[in-house]
Coordinates of C-alpha atoms in Angstrom, one line a residue:
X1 CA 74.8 81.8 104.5
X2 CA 73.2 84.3 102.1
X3 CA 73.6 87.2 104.7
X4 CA 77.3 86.2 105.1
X5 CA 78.2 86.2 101.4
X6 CA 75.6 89.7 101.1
X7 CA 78.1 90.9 103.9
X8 CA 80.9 89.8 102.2
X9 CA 79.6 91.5 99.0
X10 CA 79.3 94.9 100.5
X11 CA 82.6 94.8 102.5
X12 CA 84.4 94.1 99.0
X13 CA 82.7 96.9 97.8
X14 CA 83.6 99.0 100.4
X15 CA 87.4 98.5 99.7
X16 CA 86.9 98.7 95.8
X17 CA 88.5 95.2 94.8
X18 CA 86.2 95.1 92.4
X19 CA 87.7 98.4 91.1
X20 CA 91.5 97.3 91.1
X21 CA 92.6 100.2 89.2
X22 CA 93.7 102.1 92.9
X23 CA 95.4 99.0 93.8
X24 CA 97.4 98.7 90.3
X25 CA 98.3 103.0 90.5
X26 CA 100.5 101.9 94.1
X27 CA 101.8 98.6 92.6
X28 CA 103.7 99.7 89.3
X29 CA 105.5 102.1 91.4
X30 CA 106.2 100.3 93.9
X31 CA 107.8 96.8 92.0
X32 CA 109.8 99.8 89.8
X33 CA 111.3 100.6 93.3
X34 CA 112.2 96.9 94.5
X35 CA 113.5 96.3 90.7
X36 CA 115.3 99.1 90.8
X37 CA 116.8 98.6 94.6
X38 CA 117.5 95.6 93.4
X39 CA 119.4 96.1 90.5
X40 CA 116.8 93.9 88.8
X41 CA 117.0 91.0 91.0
X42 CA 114.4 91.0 93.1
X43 CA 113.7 88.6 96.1
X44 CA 110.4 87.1 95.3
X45 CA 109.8 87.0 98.5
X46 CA 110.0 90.6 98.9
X47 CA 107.7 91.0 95.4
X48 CA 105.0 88.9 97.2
X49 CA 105.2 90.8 100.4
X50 CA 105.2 94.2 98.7
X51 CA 102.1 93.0 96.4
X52 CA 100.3 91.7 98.9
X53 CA 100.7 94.6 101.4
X54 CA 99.6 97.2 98.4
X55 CA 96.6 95.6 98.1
X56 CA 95.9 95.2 101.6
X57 CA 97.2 98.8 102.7
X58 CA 95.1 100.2 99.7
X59 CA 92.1 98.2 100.6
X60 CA 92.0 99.7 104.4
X61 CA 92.8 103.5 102.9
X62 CA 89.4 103.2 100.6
X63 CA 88.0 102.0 104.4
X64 CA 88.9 104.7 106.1
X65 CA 88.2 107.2 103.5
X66 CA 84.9 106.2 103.1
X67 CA 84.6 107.2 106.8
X68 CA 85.7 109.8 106.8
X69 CA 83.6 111.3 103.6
X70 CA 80.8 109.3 104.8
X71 CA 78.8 112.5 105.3
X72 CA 80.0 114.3 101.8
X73 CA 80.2 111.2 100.0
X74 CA 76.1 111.2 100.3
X75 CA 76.2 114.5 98.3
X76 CA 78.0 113.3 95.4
X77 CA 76.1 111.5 92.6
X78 CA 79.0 109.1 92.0
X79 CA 79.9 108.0 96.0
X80 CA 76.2 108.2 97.0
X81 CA 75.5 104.3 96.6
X82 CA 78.7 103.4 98.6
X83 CA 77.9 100.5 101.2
X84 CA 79.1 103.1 104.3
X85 CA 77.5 106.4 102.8
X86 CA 74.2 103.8 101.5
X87 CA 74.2 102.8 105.2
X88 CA 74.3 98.9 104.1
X89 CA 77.5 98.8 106.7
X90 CA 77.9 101.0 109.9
X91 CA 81.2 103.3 110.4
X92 CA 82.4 101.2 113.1
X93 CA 82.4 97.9 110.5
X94 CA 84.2 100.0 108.1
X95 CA 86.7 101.0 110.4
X96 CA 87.3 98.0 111.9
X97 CA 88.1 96.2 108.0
X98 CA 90.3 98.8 108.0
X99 CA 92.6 98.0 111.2
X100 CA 92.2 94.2 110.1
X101 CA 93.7 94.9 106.9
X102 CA 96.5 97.0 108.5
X103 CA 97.3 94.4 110.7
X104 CA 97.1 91.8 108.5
X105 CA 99.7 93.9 106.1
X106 CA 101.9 94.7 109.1
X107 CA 102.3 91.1 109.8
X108 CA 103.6 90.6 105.8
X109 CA 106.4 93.2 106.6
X110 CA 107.6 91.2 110.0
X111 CA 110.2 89.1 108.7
X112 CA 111.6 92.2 107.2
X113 CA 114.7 94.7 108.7
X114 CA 113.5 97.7 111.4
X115 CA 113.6 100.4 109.0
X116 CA 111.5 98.9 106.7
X117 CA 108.8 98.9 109.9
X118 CA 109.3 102.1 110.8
X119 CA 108.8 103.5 107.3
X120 CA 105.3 101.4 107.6
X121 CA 104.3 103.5 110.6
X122 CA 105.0 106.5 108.7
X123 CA 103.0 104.9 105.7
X124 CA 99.9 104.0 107.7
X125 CA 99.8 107.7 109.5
X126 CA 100.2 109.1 106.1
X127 CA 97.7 107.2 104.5
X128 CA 94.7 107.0 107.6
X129 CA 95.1 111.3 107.6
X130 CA 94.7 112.2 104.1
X131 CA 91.2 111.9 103.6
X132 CA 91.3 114.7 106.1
X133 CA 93.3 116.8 104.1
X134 CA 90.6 117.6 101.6
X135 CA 89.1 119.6 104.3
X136 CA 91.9 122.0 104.5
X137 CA 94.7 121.6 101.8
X138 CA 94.6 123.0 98.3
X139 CA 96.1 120.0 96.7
X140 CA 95.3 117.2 98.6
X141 CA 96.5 115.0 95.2
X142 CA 99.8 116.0 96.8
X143 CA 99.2 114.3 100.0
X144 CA 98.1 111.1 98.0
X145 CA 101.1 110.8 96.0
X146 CA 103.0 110.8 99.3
X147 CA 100.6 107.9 100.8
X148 CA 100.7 106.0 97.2
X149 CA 103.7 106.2 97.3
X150 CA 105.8 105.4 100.4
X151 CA 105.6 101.8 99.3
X152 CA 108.6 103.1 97.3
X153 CA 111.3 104.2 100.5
X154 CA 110.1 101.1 102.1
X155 CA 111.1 99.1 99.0
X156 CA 114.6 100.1 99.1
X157 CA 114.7 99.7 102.5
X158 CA 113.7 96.4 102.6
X159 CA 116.3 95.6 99.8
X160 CA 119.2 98.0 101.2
X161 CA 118.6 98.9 104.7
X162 CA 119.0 102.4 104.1
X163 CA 116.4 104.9 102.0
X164 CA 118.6 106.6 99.5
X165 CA 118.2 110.0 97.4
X166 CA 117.4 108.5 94.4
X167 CA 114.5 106.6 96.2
X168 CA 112.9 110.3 97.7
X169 CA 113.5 111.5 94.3
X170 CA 111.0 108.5 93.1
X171 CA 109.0 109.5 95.2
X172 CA 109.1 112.8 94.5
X173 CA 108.1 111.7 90.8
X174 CA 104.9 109.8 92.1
X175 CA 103.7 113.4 94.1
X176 CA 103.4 115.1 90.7
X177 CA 102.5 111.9 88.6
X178 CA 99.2 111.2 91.5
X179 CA 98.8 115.3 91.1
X180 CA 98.2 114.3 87.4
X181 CA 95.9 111.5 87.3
X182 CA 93.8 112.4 90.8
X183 CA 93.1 115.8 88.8
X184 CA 91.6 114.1 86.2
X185 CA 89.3 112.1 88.6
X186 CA 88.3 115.5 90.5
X187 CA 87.8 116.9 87.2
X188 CA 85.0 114.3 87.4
X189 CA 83.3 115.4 90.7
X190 CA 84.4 119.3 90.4
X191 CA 80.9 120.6 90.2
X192 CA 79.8 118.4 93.2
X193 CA 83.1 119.1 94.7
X194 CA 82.6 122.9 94.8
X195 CA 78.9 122.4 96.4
X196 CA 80.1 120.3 99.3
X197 CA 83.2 122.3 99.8
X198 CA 85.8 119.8 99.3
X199 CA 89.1 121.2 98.2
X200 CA 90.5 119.4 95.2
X201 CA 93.2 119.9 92.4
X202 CA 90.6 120.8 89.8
X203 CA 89.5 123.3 92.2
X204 CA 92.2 125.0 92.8
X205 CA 94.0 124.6 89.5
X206 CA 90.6 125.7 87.7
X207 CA 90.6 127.0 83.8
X208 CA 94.6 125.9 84.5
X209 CA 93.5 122.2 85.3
X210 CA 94.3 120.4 82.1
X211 CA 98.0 122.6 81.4
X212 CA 98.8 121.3 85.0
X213 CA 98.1 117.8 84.7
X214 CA 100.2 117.8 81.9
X215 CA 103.0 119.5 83.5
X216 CA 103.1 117.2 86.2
X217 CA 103.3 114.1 83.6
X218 CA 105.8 115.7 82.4
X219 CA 107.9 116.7 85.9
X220 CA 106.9 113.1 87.0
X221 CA 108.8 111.7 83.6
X222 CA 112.0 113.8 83.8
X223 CA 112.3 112.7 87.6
X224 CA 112.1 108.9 86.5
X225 CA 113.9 109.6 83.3
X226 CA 117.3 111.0 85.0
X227 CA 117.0 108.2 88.1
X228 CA 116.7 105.5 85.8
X229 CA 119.5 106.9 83.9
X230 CA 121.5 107.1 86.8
X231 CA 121.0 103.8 87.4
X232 CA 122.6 102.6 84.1
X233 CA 118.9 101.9 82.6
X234 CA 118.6 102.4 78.8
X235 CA 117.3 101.5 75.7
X236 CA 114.2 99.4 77.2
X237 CA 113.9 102.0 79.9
X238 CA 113.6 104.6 77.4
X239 CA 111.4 102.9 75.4
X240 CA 108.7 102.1 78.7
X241 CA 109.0 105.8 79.1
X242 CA 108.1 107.1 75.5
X243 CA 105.1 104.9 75.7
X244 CA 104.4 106.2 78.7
X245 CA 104.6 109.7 76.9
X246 CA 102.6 108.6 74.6
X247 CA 99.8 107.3 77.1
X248 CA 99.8 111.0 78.5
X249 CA 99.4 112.7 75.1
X250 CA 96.6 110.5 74.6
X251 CA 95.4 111.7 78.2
X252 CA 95.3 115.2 76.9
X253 CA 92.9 114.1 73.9
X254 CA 90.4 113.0 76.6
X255 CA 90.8 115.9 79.9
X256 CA 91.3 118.8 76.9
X257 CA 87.3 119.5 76.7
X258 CA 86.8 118.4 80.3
X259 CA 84.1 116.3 79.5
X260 CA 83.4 114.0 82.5
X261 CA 83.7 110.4 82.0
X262 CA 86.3 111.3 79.0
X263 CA 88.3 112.8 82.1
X264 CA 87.7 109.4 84.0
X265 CA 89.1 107.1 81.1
X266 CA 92.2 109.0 81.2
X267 CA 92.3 108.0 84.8
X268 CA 91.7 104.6 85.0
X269 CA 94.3 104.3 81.4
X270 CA 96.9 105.5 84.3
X271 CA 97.4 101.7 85.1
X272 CA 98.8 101.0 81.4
X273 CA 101.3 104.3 81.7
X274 CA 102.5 103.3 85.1
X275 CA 103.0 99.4 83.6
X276 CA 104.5 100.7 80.8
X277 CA 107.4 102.3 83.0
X278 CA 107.7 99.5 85.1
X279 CA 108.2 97.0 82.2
X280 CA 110.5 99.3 81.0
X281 CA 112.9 98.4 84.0
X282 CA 112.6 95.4 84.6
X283 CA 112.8 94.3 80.5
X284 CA 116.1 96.6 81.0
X285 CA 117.2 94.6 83.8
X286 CA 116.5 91.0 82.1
X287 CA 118.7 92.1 78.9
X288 CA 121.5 93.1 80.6

């Protein structure tokens, strides 16, 4: 029994859900979308589906990244300890909790429409390649926004059966808004980052790193701010975003000297900027 629950311990580890803050940065985008789709009258079906299979789907990603980085990740003073890179669980465990966490996920989506499995397909090829990407792409934060958030197009097709403009656009908003907050985790392991030879944001960005985080708060924030507009949200809307605003101002305080875990604490306050948005629309829906 104690080797089981030891197991256990390190398999939980190995998909960070003792570290939700991953699991939260795909949520809040993803309920905006369904709220939004919805014109704020979700199926809870659909909320419990979507939550589930954002914890799930971001469970198996932390899997598979860690297998992937299982040789770099021993370089790094932060990852060294990981159960795959510490060798307390073998590669083939790790990628086997990944496909039985994909499954498991892909079996939440099958009372839903076609589309909304097809887009999953697209999800999971998106999300099991970009740990890759770091070996090759300049801005691999890009990439992430993309697997982070696809949970978004498949909200709306769940709700609509069709994957609008507004939702790309959305999307769109969580590329530059992941480019903004996975910078200021790389900003964290830059030094170790540039040893290894892993290509990161912070890398590539360089003594630019902290006036393009901010840009792409602010890129992300216009994009939200003229599709929730369009979508007849105001004065609670508004009000989610200018705390969100606020949130990245504060961010700025921390990244601005580029000291390490200050850069990490504006990361992990991420969760409260992207729940500030999201009650923004759904308090906007209730009142109407």
């Amino acid at each position: 029994m104690n080797f089981l629950l030891t197991r256990l311990g390190w398999y939980i580890k190995l998909v960070r859900l003792h570290k939700p803050i991953g699991i939260l940065l795909l949520l809040w985008p993803t309920l905006a979308a369904l709220w939004i789709a919805s014109d704020g009258k979700p199926d809870w079906q659909l909320v419990v589906i979507f939550s589930l299979g954002t914890a799930l789907m971001r469970s198996a990603g932390c899997a598979i990244n860690d297998y992937a980085d299982r040789d770099f990740d021993l370089h790094v003073k932060r990852t060294a300890e990981r159960p795959l890179t510490s060798g307390k669980i073998s590669g083939k465990e790790a990628v086997g909790v990944a496909v039985v966490l994909a499954l498991i996920s892909f079996c939440l989506i099958l009372p839903l429409n076609t589309l909304t499995k097809q887009l999953s397909v697209v999800a999971v090829v998106v999300a099991g390649s970009y740990p890759y990407f770091k070996r090759f792409f300049a801005i691999p934060q890009a990439y992430l926004g993309i697997a982070f958030g696809f949970g978004i197009p498949m909200a709306f097709a769940a709700v609509q059966n069709t994957v609008p403009m507004a939702a790309w656009i959305l999307l769109l908003a969580n590329v530059f808004w992941a480019v903004a907050y996975d910078t200021e985790y790389a900003m964290v392991d830059r030094d170790d980052d540039l040893k290894i030879g892993i290509k990161t944001s912070a890398i590539t960005f360089g003594s630019y790193d902290v006036f393009a985080v901010m840009l792409c708060y602010a890129l992300s924030f216009v994009l939200i701010a003229l599709t929730g507009w369009q979508f007849g949200l105001r004065t609670w809307f508004l009000a989610g975003m200018g705390v969100a605003v606020g949130f990245s101002l504060y961010h700025y305080t921390l990244i601005r000297e580029r000291e390490r875990m200050a850069c990490f604490a504006a990361f992990i306050n991420n969760n409260w900027l992207g729940a500030a948005i999201f009650a923004g629309i759904a308090i906007d829906y209730a009142v109407k």
